[in-house]
Short mmCIF file of C-alpha atoms in Angstrom, two decimals:
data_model
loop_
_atom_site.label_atom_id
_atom_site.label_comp_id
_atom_site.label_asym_id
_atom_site.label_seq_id
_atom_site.Cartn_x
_atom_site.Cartn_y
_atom_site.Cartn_z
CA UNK F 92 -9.20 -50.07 -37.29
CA UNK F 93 -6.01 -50.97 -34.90
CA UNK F 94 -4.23 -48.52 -36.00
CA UNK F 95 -6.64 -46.08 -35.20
CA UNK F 96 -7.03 -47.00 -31.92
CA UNK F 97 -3.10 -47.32 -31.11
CA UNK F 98 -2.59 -43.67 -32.49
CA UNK F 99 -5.40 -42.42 -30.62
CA UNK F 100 -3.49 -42.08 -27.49
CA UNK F 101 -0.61 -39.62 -29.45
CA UNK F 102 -3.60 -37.89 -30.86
CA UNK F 103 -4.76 -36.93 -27.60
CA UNK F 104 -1.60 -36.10 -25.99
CA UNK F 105 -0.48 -33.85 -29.33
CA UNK F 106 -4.14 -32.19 -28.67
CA UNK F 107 -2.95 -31.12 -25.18
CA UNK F 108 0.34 -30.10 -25.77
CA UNK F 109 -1.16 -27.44 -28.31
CA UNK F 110 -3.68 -26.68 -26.11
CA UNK F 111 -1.33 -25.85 -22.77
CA UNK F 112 1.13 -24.07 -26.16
CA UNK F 113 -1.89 -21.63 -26.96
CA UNK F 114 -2.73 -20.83 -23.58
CA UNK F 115 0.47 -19.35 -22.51
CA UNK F 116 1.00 -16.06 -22.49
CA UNK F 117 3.02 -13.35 -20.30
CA UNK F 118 2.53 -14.45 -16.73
CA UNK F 119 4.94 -15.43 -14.58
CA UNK F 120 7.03 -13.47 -11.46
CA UNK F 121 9.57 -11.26 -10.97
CA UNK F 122 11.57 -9.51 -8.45
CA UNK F 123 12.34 -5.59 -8.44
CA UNK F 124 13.76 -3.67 -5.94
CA UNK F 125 15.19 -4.96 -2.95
CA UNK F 126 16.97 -3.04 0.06
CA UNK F 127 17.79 -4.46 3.35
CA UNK F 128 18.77 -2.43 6.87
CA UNK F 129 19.09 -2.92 10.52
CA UNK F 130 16.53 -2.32 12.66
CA UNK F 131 17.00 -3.29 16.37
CA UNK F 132 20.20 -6.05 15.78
CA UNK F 133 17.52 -7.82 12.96
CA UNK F 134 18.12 -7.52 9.34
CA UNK F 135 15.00 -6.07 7.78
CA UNK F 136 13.84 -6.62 3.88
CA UNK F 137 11.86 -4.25 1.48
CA UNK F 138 11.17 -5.57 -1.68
CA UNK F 139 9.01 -4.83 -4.54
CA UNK F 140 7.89 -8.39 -6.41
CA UNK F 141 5.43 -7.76 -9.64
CA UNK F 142 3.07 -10.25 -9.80
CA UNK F 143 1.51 -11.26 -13.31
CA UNK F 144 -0.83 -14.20 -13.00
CA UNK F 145 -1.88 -16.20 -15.68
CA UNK F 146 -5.55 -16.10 -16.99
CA UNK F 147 -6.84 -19.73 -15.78
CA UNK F 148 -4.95 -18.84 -12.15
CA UNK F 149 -7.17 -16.24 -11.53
CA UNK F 150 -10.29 -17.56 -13.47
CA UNK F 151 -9.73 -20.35 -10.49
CA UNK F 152 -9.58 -17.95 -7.86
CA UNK F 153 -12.48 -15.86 -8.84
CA UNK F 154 -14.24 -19.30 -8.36
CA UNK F 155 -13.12 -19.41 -4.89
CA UNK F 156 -9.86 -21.46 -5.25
CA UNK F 157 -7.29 -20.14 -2.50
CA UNK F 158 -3.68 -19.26 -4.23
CA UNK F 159 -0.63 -19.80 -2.23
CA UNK F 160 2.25 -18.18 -2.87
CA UNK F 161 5.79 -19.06 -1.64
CA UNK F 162 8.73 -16.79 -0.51
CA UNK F 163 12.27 -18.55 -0.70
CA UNK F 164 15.44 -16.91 0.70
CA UNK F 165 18.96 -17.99 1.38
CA UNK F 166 20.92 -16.15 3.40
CA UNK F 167 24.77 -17.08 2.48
CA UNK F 168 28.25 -16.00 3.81
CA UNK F 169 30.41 -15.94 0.95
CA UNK F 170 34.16 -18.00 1.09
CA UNK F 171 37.08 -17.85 -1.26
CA UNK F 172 38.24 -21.10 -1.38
CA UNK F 173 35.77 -22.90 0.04
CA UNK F 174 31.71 -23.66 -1.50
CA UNK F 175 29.38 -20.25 0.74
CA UNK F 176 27.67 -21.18 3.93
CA UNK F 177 24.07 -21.13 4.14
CA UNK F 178 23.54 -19.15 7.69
CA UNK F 179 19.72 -18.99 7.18
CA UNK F 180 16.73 -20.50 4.70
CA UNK F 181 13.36 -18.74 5.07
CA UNK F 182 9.95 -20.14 3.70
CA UNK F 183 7.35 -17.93 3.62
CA UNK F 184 3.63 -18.43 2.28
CA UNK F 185 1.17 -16.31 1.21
CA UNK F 186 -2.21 -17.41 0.49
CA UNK F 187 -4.66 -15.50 -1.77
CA UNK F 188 -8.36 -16.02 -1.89
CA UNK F 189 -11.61 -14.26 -2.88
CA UNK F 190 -14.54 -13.89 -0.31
CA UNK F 191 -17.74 -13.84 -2.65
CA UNK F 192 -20.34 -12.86 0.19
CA UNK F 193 -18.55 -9.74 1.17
CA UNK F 194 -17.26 -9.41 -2.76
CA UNK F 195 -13.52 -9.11 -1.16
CA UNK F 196 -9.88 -10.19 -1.87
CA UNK F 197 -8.56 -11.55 1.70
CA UNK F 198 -4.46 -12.11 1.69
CA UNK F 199 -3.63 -14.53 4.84
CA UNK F 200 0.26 -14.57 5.83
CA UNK F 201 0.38 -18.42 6.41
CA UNK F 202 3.67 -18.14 8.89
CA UNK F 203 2.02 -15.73 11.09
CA UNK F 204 -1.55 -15.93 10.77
CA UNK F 205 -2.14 -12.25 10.46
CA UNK F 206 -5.15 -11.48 7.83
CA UNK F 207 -5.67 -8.57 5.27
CA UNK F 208 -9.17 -7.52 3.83
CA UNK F 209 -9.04 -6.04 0.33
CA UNK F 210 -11.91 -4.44 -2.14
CA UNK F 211 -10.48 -5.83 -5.43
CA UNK F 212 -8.32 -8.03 -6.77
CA UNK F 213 -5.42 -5.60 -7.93
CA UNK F 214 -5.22 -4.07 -4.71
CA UNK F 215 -4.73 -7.48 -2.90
CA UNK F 216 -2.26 -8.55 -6.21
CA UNK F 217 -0.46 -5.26 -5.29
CA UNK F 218 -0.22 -5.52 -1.70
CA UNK F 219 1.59 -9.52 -1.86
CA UNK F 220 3.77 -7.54 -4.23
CA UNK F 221 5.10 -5.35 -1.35
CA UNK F 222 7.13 -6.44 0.90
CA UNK F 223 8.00 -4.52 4.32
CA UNK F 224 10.11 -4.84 7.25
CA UNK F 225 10.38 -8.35 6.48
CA UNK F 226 12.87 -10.34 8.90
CA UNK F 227 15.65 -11.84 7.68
CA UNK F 228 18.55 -12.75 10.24
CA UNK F 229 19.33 -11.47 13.29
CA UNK F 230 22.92 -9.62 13.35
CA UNK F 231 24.58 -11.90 16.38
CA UNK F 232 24.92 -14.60 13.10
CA UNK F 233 26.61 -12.08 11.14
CA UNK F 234 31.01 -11.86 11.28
CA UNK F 235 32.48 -9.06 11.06
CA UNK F 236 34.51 -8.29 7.52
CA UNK F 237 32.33 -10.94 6.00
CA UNK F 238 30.60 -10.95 2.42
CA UNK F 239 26.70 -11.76 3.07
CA UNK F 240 24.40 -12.02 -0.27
CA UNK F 241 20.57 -12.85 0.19
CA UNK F 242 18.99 -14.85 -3.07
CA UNK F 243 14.95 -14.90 -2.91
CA UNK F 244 12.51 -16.07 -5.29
CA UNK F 245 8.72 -16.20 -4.99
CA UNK F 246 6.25 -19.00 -7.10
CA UNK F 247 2.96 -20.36 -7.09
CA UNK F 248 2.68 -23.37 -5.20
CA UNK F 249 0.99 -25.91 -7.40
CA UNK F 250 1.14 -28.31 -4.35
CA UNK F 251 -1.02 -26.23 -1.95
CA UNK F 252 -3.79 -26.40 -5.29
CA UNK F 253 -6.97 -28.85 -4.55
CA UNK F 254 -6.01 -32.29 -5.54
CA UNK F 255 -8.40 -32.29 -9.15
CA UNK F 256 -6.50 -28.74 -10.06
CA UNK F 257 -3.36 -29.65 -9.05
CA UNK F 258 -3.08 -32.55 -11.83
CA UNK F 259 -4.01 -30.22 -14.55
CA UNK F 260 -1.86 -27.21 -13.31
CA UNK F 261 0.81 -29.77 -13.44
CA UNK F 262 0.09 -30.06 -17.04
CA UNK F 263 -0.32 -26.38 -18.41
CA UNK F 264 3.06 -24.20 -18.26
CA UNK F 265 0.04 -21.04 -17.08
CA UNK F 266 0.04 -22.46 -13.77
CA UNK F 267 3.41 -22.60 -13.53
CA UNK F 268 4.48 -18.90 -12.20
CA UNK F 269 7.59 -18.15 -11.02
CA UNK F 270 10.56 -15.51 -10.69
CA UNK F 271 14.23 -16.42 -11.12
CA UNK F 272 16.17 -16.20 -8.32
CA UNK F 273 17.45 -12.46 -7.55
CA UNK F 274 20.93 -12.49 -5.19
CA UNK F 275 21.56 -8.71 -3.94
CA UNK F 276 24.52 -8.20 -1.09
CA UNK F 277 23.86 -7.42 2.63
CA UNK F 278 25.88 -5.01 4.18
CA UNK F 279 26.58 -5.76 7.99
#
């Protein structure tokens, strides 16, 4: 009878970690196109991010659980002999949520405040996928003859998650979406 009760505990945890095994699937980030160009002395950013969320993330926010998303770029001069300097680091959060009275997706830029109103869920998915005119760094940082690469990566913020969620996303590899980090060149 002890030893059933001291193997219990490795019964249970074995029981999860097949559980959060078979729930995975193909979800997660990733980063596509990305072009950046001047516009008024300000480096601008267009990029195209697909977004594949993971069954249980949106099962959560068709029960009215807000998804946050967050943007993270590094702006870097590169150096030969010396490790590059970071001119600029940029958060930027997205939150997703679904409205159930007026049966629409809203998509709230959390930096800026500004508020889009969407009929379904792809079309809000879609539209956090595309990125426009985003600003990165104003020129007067940028030296002439220099080497400049920008590295961004966009995740789900399991921190931003209501406290009960946010222990179990903790535990299942679903909630944890993200892209690698993508590095492209800027041109000044």
């Amino acid at each position: 009878m002890i030893s059933r009760v001291r193997a219990l505990p490795r019964v249970v945890l074995l029981a999860l970690l097949l559980l959060a095994a078979s729930s995975a699937h193909a979800s997660g980030f990733s980063i596509g196109e990305v072009n950046t160009r001047l516009v008024d002395q300000v480096y601008v950013m267009d990029a195209n991010v697909e977004l594949e969320f993971s069954k249980r993330a949106l099962e959560a926010l068709a029960s009215g659980v807000p998804l946050t998303l967050r943007m993270d770029i590094e702006v870097q001069r590169s150096r030969n002999w010396l490790p590059d300097e970071t001119i600029a680091t940029l958060e930027q959060y997205y939150q997703l949520t679904y409205h159930a009275l007026s049966n629409s997706y809203l998509v709230r830029n959390l930096n800026s405040g500004a508020l889009y109103v969407y009929p379904s869920q792809e079309s809000a998915i879609e539209a956090l996928g595309e990125i426009r005119g985003f600003p990165l760094l104003d020129a007067k940082l940028i030296v002439p003859d220099a080497d400049y690469k920008v590295e961004m990566r966009v995740k789900l913020d399991i921190d931003s998650l209501p406290s009960p969620l946010k222990l179990v996303a903790y535990v299942f590899p679903d909630w944890h979406l993200s892209s690698t980090w993508s590095a492209w060149s800027l041109q000044p």
